PDB file of C-alpha atoms and ligand atoms in Angstrom:
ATOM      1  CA  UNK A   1     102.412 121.687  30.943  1.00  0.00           C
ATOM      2  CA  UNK A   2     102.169 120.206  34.413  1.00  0.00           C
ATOM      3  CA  UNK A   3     104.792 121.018  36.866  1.00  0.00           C
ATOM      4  CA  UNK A   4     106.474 117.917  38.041  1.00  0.00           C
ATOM      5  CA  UNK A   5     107.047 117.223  41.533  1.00  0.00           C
ATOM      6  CA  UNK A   6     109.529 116.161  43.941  1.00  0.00           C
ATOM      7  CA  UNK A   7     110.015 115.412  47.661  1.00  0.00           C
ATOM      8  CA  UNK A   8     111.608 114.315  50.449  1.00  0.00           C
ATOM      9  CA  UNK A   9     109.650 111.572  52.620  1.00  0.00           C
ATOM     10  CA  UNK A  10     111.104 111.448  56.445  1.00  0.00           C
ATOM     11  CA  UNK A  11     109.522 111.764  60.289  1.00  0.00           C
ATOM     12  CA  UNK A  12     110.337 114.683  61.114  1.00  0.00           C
ATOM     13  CA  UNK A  13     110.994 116.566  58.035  1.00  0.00           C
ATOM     14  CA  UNK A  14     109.227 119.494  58.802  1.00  0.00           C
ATOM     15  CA  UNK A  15     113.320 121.390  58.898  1.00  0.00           C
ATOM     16  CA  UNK A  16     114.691 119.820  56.660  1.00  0.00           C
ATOM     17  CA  UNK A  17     116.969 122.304  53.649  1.00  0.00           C
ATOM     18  CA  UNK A  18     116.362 120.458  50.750  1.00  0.00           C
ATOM     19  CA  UNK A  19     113.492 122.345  49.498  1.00  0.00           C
ATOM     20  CA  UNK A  20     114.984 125.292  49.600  1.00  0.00           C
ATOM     21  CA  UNK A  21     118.311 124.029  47.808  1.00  0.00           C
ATOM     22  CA  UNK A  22     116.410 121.953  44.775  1.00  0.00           C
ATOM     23  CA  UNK A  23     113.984 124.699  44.392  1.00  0.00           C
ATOM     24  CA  UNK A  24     116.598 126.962  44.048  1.00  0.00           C
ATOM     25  CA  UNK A  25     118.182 124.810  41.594  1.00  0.00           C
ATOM     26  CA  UNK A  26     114.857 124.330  39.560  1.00  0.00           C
ATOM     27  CA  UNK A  27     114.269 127.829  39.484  1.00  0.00           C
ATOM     28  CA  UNK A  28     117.792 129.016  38.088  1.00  0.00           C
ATOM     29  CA  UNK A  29     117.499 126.495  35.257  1.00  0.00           C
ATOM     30  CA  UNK A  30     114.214 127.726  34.460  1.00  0.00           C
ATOM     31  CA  UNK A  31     112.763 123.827  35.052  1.00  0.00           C
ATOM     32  CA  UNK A  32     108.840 123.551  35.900  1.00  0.00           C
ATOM     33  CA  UNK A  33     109.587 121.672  39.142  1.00  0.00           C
ATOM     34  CA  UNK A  34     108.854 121.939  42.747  1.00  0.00           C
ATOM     35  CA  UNK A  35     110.242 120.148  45.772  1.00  0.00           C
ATOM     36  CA  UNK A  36     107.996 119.331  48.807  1.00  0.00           C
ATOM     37  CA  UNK A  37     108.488 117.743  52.270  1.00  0.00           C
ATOM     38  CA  UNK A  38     106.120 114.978  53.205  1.00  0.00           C
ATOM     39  CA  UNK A  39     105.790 114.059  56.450  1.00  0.00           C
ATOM     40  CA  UNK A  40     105.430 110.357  56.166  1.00  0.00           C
ATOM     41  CA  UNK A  41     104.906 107.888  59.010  1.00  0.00           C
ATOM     42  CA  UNK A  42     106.788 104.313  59.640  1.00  0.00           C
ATOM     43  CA  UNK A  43     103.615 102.620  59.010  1.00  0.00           C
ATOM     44  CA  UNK A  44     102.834 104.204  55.704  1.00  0.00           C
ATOM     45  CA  UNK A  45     105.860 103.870  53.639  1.00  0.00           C
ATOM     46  CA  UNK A  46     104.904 101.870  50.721  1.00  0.00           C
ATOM     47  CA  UNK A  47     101.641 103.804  50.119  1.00  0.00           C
ATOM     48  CA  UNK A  48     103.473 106.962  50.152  1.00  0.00           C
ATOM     49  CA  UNK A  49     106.139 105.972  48.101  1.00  0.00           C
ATOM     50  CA  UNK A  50     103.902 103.972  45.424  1.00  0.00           C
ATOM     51  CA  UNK A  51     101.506 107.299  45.473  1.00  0.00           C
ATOM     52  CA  UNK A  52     104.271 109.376  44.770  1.00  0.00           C
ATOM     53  CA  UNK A  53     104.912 106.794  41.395  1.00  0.00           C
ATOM     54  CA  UNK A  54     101.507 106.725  40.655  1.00  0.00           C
ATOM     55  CA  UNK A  55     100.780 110.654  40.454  1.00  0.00           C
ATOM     56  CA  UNK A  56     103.600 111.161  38.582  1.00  0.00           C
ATOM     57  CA  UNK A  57     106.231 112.311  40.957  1.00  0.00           C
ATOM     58  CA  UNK A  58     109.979 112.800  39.507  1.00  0.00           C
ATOM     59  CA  UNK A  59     111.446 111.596  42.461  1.00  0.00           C
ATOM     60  CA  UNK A  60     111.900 111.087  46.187  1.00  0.00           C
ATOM     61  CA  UNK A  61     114.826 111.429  48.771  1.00  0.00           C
ATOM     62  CA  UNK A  62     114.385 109.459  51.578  1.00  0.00           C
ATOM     63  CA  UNK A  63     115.537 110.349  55.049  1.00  0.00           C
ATOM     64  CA  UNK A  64     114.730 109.419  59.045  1.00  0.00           C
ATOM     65  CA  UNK A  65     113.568 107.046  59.825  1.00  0.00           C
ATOM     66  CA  UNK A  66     112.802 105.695  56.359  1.00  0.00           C
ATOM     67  CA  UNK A  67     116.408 105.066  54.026  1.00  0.00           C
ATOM     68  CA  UNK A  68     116.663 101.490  55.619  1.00  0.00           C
ATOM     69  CA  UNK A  69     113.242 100.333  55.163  1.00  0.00           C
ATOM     70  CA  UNK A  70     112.986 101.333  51.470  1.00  0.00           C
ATOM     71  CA  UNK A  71     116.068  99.326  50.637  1.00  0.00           C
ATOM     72  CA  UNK A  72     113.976  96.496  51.201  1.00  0.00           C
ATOM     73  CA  UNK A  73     111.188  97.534  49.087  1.00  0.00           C
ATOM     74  CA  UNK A  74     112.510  98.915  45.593  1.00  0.00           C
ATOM     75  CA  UNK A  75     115.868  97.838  43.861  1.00  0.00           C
ATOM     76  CA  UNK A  76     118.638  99.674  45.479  1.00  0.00           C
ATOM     77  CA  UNK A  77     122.533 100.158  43.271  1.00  0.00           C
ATOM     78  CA  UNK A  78     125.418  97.885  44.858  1.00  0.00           C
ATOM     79  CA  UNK A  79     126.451 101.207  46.479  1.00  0.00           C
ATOM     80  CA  UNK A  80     123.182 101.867  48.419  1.00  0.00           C
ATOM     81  CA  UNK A  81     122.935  98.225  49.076  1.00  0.00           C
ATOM     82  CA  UNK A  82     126.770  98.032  50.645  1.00  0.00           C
ATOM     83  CA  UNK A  83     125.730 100.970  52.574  1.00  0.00           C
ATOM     84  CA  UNK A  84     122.375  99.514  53.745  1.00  0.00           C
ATOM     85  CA  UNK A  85     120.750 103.000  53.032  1.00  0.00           C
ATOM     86  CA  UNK A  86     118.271 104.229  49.874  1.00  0.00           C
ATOM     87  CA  UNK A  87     118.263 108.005  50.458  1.00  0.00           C
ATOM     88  CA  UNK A  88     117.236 108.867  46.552  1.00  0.00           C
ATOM     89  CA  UNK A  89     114.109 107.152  44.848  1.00  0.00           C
ATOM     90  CA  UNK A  90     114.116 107.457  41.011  1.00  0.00           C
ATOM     91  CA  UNK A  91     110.178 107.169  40.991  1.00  0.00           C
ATOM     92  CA  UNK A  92     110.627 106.611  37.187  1.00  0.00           C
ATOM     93  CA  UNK A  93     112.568 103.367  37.351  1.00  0.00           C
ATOM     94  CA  UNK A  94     112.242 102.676  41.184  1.00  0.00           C
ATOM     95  CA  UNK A  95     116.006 102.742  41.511  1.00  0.00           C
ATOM     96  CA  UNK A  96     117.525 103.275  45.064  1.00  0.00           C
ATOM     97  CA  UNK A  97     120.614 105.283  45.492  1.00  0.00           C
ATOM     98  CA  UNK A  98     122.962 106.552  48.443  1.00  0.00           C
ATOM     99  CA  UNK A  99     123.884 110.164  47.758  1.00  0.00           C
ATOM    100  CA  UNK A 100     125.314 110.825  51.242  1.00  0.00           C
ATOM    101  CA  UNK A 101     128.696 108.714  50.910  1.00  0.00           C
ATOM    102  CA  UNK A 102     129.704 110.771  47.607  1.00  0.00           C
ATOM    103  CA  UNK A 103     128.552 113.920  48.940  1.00  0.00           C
ATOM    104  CA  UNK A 104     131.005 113.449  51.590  1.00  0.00           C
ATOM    105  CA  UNK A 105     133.495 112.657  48.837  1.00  0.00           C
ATOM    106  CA  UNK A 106     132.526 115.168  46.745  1.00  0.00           C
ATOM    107  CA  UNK A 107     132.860 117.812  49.665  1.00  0.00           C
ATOM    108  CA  UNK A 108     136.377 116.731  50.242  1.00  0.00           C
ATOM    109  CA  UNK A 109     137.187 117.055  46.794  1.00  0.00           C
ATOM    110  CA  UNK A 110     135.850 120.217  46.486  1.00  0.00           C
ATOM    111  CA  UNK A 111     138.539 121.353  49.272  1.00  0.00           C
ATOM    112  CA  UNK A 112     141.364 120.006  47.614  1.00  0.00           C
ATOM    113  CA  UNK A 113     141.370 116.992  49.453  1.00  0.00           C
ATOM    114  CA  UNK A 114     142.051 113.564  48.214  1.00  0.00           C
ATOM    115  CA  UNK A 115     142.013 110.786  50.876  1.00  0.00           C
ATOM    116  CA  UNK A 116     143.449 107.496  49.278  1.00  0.00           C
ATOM    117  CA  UNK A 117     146.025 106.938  51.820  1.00  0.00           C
ATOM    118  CA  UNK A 118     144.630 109.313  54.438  1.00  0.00           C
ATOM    119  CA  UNK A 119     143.846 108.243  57.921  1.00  0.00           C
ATOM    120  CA  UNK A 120     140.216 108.943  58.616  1.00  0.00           C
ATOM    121  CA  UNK A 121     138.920 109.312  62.162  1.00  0.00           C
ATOM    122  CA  UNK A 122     134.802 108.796  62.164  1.00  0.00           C
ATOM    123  CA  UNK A 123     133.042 109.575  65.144  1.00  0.00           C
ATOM    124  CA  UNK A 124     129.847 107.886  65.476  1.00  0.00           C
ATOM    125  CA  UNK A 125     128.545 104.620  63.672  1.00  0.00           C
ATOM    126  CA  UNK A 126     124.881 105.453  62.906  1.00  0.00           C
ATOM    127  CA  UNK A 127     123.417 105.478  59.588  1.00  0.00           C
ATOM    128  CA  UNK A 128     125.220 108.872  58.239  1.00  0.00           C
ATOM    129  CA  UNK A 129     128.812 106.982  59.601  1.00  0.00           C
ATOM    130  CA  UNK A 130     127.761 103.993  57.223  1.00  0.00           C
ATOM    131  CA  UNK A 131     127.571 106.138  53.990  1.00  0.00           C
ATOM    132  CA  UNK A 132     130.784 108.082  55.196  1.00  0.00           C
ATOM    133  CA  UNK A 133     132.920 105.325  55.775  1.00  0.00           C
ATOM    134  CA  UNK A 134     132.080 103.164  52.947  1.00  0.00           C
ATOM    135  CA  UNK A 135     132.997 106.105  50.448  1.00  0.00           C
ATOM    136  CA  UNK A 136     136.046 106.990  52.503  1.00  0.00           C
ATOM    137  CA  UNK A 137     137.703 102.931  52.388  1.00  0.00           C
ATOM    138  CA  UNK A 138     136.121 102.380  48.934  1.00  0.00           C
ATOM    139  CA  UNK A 139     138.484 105.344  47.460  1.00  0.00           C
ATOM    140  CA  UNK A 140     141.405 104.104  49.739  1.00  0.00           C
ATOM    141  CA  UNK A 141     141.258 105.882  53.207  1.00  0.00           C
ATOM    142  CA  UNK A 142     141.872 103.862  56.192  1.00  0.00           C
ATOM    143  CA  UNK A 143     139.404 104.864  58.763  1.00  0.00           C
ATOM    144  CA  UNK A 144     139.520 104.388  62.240  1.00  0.00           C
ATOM    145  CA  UNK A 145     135.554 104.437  64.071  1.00  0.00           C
ATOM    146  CA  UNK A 146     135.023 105.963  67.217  1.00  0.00           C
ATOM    147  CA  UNK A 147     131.615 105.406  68.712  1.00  0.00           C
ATOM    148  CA  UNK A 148     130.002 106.556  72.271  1.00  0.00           C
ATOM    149  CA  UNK A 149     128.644 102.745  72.402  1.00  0.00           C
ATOM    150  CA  UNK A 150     131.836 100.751  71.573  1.00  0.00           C
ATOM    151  CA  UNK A 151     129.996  97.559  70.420  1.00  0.00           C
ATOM    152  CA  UNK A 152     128.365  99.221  67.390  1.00  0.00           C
ATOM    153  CA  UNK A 153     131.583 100.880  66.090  1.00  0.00           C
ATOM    154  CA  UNK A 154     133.519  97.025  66.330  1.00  0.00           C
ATOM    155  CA  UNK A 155     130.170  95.322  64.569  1.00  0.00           C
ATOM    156  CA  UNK A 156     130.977  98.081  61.957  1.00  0.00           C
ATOM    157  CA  UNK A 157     133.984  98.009  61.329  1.00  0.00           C
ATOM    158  CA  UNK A 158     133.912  94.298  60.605  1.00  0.00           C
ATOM    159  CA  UNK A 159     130.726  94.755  58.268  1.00  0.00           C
ATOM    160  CA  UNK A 160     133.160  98.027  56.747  1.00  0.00           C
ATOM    161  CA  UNK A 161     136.411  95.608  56.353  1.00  0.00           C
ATOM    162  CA  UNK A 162     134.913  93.789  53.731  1.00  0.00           C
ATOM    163  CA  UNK A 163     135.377  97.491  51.398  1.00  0.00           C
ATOM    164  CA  UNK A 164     138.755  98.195  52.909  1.00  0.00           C
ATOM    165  CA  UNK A 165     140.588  99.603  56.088  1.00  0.00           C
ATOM    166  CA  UNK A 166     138.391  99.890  59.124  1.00  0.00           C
ATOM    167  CA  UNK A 167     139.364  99.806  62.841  1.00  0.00           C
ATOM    168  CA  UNK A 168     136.674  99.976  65.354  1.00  0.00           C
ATOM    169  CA  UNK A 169     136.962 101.464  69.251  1.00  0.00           C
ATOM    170  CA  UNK A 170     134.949 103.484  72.024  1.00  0.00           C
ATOM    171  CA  UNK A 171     135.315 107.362  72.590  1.00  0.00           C
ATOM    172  CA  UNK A 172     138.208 106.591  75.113  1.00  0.00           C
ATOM    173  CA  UNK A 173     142.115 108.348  74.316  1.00  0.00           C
ATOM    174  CA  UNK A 174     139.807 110.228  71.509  1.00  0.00           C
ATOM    175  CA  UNK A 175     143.302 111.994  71.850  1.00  0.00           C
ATOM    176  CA  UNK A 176     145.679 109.328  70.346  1.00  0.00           C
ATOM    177  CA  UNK A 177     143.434 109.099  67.474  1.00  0.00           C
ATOM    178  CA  UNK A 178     143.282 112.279  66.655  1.00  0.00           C
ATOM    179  CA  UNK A 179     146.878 112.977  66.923  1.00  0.00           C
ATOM    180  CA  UNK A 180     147.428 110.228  64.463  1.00  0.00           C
ATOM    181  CA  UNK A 181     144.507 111.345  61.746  1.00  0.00           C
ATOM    182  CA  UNK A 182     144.503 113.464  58.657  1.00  0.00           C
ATOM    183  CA  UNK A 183     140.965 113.986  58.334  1.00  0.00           C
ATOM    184  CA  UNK A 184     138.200 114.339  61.559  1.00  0.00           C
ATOM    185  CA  UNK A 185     134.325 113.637  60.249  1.00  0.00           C
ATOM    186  CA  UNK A 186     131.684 114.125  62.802  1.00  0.00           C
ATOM    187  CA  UNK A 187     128.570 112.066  61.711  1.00  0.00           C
ATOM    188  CA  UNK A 188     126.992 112.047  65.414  1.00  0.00           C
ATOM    189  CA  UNK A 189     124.124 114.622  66.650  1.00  0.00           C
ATOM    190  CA  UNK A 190     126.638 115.939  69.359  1.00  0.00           C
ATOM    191  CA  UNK A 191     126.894 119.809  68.720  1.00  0.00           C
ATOM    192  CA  UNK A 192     123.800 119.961  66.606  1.00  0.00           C
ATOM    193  CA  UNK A 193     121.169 122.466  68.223  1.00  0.00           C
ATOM    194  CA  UNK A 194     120.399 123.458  71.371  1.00  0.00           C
ATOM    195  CA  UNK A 195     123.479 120.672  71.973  1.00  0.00           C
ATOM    196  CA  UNK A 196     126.752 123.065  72.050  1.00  0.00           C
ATOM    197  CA  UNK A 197     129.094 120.186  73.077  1.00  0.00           C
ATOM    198  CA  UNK A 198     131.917 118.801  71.242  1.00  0.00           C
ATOM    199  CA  UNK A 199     133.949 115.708  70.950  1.00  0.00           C
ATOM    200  CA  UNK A 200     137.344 117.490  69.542  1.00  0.00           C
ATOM    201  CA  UNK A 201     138.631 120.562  71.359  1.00  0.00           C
ATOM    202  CA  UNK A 202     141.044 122.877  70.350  1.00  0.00           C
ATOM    203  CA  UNK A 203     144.216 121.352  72.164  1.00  0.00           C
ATOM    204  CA  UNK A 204     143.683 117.785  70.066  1.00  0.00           C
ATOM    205  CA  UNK A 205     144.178 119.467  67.187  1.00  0.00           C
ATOM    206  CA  UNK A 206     147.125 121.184  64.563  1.00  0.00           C
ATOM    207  CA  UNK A 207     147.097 122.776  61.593  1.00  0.00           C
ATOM    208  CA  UNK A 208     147.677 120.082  58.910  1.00  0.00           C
ATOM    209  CA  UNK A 209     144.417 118.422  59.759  1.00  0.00           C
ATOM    210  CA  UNK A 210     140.865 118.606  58.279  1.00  0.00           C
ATOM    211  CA  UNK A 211     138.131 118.748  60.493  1.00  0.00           C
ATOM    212  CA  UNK A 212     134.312 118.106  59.021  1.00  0.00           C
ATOM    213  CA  UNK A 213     131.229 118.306  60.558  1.00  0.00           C
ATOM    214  CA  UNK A 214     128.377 116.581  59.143  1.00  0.00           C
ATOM    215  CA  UNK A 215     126.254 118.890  61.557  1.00  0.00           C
ATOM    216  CA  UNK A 216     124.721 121.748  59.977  1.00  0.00           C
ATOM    217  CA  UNK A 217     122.608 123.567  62.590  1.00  0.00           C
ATOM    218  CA  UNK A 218     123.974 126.021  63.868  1.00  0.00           C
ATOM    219  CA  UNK A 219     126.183 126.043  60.609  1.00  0.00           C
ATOM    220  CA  UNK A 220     129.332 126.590  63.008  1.00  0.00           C
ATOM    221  CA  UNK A 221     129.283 124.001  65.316  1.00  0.00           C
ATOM    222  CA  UNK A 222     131.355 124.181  68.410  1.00  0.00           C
ATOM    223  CA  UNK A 223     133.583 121.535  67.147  1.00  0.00           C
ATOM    224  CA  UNK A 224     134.424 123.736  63.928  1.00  0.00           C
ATOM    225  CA  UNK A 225     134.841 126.683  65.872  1.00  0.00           C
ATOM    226  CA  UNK A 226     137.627 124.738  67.815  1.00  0.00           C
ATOM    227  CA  UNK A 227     139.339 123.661  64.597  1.00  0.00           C
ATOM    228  CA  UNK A 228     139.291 127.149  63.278  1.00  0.00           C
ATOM    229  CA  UNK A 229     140.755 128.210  66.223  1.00  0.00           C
ATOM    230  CA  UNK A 230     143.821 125.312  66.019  1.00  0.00           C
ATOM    231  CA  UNK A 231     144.484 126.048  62.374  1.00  0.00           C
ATOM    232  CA  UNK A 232     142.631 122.792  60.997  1.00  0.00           C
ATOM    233  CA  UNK A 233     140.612 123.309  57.608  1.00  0.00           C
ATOM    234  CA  UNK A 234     136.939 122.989  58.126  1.00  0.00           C
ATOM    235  CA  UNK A 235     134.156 122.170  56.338  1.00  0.00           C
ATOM    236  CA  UNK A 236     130.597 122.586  57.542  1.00  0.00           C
ATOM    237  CA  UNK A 237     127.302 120.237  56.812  1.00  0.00           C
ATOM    238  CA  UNK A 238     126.168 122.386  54.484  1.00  0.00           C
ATOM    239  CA  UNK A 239     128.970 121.617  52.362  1.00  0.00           C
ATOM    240  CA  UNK A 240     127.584 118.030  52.642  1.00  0.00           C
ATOM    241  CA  UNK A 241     124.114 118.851  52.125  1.00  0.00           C
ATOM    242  CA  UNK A 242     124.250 120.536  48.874  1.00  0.00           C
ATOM    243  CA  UNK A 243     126.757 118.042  47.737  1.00  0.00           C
ATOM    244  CA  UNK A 244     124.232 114.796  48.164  1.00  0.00           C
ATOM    245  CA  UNK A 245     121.727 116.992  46.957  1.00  0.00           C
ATOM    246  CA  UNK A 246     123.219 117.958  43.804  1.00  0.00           C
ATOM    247  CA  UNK A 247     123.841 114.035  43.149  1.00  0.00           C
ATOM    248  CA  UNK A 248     119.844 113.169  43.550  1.00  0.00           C
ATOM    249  CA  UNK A 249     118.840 115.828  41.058  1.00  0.00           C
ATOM    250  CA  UNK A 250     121.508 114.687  38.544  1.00  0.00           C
ATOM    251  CA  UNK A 251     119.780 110.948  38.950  1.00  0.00           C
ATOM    252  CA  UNK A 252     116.429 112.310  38.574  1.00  0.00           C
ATOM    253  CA  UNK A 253     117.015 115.004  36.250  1.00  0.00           C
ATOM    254  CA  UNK A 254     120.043 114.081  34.101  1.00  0.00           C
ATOM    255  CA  UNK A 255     121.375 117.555  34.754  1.00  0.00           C
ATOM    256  CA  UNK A 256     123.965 118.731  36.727  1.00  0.00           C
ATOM    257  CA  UNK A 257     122.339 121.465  39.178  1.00  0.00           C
ATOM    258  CA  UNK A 258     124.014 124.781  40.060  1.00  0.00           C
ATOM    259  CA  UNK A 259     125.876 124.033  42.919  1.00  0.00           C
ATOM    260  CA  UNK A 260     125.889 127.537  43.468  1.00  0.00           C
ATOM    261  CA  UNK A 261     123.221 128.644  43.507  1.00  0.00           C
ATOM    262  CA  UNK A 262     121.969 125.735  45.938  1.00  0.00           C
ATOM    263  CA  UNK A 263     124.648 126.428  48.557  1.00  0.00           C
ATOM    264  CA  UNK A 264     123.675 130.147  48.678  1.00  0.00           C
ATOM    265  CA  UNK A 265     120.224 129.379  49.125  1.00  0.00           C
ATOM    266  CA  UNK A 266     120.872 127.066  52.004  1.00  0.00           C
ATOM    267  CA  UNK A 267     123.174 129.484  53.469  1.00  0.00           C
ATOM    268  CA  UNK A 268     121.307 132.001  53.501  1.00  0.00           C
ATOM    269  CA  UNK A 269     118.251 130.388  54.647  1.00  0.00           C
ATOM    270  CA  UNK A 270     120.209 129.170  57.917  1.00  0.00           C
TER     271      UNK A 270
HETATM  272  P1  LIG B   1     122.290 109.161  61.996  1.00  0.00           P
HETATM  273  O1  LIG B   1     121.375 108.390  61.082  1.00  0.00           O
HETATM  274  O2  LIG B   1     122.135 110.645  61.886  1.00  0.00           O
HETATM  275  O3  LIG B   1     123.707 108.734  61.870  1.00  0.00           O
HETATM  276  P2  LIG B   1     121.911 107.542  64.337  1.00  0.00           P
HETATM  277  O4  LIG B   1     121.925 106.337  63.453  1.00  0.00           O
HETATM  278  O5  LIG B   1     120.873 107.641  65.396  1.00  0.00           O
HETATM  279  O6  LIG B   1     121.783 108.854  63.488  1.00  0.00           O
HETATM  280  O7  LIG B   1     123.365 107.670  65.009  1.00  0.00           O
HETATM  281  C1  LIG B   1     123.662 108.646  65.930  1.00  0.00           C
HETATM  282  C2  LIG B   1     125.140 108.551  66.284  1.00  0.00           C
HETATM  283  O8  LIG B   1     125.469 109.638  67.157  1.00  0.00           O
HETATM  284  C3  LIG B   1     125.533 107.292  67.015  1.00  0.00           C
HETATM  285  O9  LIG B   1     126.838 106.938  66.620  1.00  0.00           O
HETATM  286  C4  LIG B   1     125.491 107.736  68.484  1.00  0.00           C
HETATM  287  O10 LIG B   1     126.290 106.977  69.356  1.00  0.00           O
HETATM  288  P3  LIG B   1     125.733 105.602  70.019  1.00  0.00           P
HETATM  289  O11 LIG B   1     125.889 104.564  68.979  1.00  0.00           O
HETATM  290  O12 LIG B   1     126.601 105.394  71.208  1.00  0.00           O
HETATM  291  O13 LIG B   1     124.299 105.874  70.388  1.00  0.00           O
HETATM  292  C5  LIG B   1     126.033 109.132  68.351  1.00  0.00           C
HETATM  293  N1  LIG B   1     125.678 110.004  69.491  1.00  0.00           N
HETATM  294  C6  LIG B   1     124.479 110.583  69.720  1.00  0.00           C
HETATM  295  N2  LIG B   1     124.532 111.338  70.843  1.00  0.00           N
HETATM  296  C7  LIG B   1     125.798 111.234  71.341  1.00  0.00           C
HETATM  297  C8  LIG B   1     126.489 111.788  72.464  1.00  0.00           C
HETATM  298  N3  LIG B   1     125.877 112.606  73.311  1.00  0.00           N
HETATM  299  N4  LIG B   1     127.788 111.469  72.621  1.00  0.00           N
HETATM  300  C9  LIG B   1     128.421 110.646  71.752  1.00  0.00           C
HETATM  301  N5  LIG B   1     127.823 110.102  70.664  1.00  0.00           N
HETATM  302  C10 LIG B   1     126.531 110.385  70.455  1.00  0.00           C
END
């Protein structure tokens, strides 16, 4: 028996957790798998991703700068496609998936939190705010966008109003929004490392609210640490993580990992 082999393509990738989370899961189920990271360049997506099908990979995930350009080149789900991001390749199919959005759900869930009818602030509108907001209006959140450049968060919102409730606006009165918000996701780089800043400080802030940080390095970001210290519930990006990891191996593998066992590994290799 061969072992079969899976991997996450991206530029850089060299940090990236999710070896260390689906090998962990492979090894506690006793499957003959291992989980790589390729560094792959812009220019050379379609060979690696066809030479991954062709040796016999199980399957890819797909991260920067790559889960826009692979939508174009394998048949994405209406979910990935809505989202405009592939960040799981079924190599055995080539079926494109978005993991991200429902990881975000799933990480909610997990807390006890159900957001049909909650008022969800997003801060940023990259490519991890896509995933986030279209799982948050799809399952009945209204979400409110704030975004550093203010033109990207209206252009947005009006792509995001065609799934549900989405208001668009800069990073100004960040304090009015957050007053009037249930849940706070962070989906920008601010507060990732070295960065220490925040966008949310402690004063914003009260007890009733959930405040989750997509941001996983260091695992307490300074904008946790602030809603710990107001009362807030938080959840941390490794939450996240392991959550839209746990969804790609379930595509690939038709079993439901340890989630576990995958969190613990990621903890404890942060
Ligand atoms: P990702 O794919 O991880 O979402 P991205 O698409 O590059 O990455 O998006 C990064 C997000 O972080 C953007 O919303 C960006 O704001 P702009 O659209 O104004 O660039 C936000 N961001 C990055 N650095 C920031 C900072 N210092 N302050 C506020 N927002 C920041």
């Amino acid at each position: 028996m061969m072992k079969t082999i899976y991997g996450v393509i991206g530029d850089p990738v060299a940090h990236s957790l999710s070896p260390i989370i689906h090998n962990a899961a492979f090894e506690a189920l006793g499957m003959d798998c291992i989980y790589h990271a390729f560094l792959v360049k812009s220019g050379h997506l379609h060979e690696a991703v066809n030479g991954a099908r062709y040796l016999g990979f199980g399957g890819l995930n797909v991260t920067i700068p790559h889960k826009e350009a692979v939508l174009r080149m394998i048949e994405a789900d209406d979910m990935a496609q809505d989202i405009g991001a592939v960040n799981t390749i079924d190599l055995k199919n080539m079926r494109g998936y978005n993991t991200d959005g429902l990881g975000a759900l799933d990480s909610l869930h997990d807390n006890g939190i159900d957001v049909a009818n909650k008022r969800v602030l997003v801060l940023g509108a990259g490519g991890a705010a896509r995933a986030v907001i279209y799982a948050m209006v799809t399952n009945g959140a209204a979400v409110t966008i704030a975004n550093r450049t203010e033109e990207k968060s209206a252009d947005l919102a009006a792509y995001m109003r065609s799934f549900g409730t989405v208001f668009g606006t800069g990073l100004d009165e960040l304090r009015k929004k957050v007053e009037i918000s249930d849940i706070i996701i962070n989906t920008t780089s601010v507060g990732m490392h070295p960065n220490t800043d925040t966008l949310i400080t402690r004063d914003m802030l009260r007890s009733d609210q959930v405040v989750f940080d997509l941001v996983y390095r260091p695992l307490e970001t300074q904008m946790l640490k602030e809603a710990r210290s107001a009362g807030a519930m938080v959840i941390d990006g490794i939450t996240m993580l392991v959550r839209q990891g746990a969804r790609s191996f379930k595509i690939w593998t038709g079993v439901e990992p340890p989630l576990d066992v995958m969190e613990r590994s990621a903890r404890n290799a942060l």
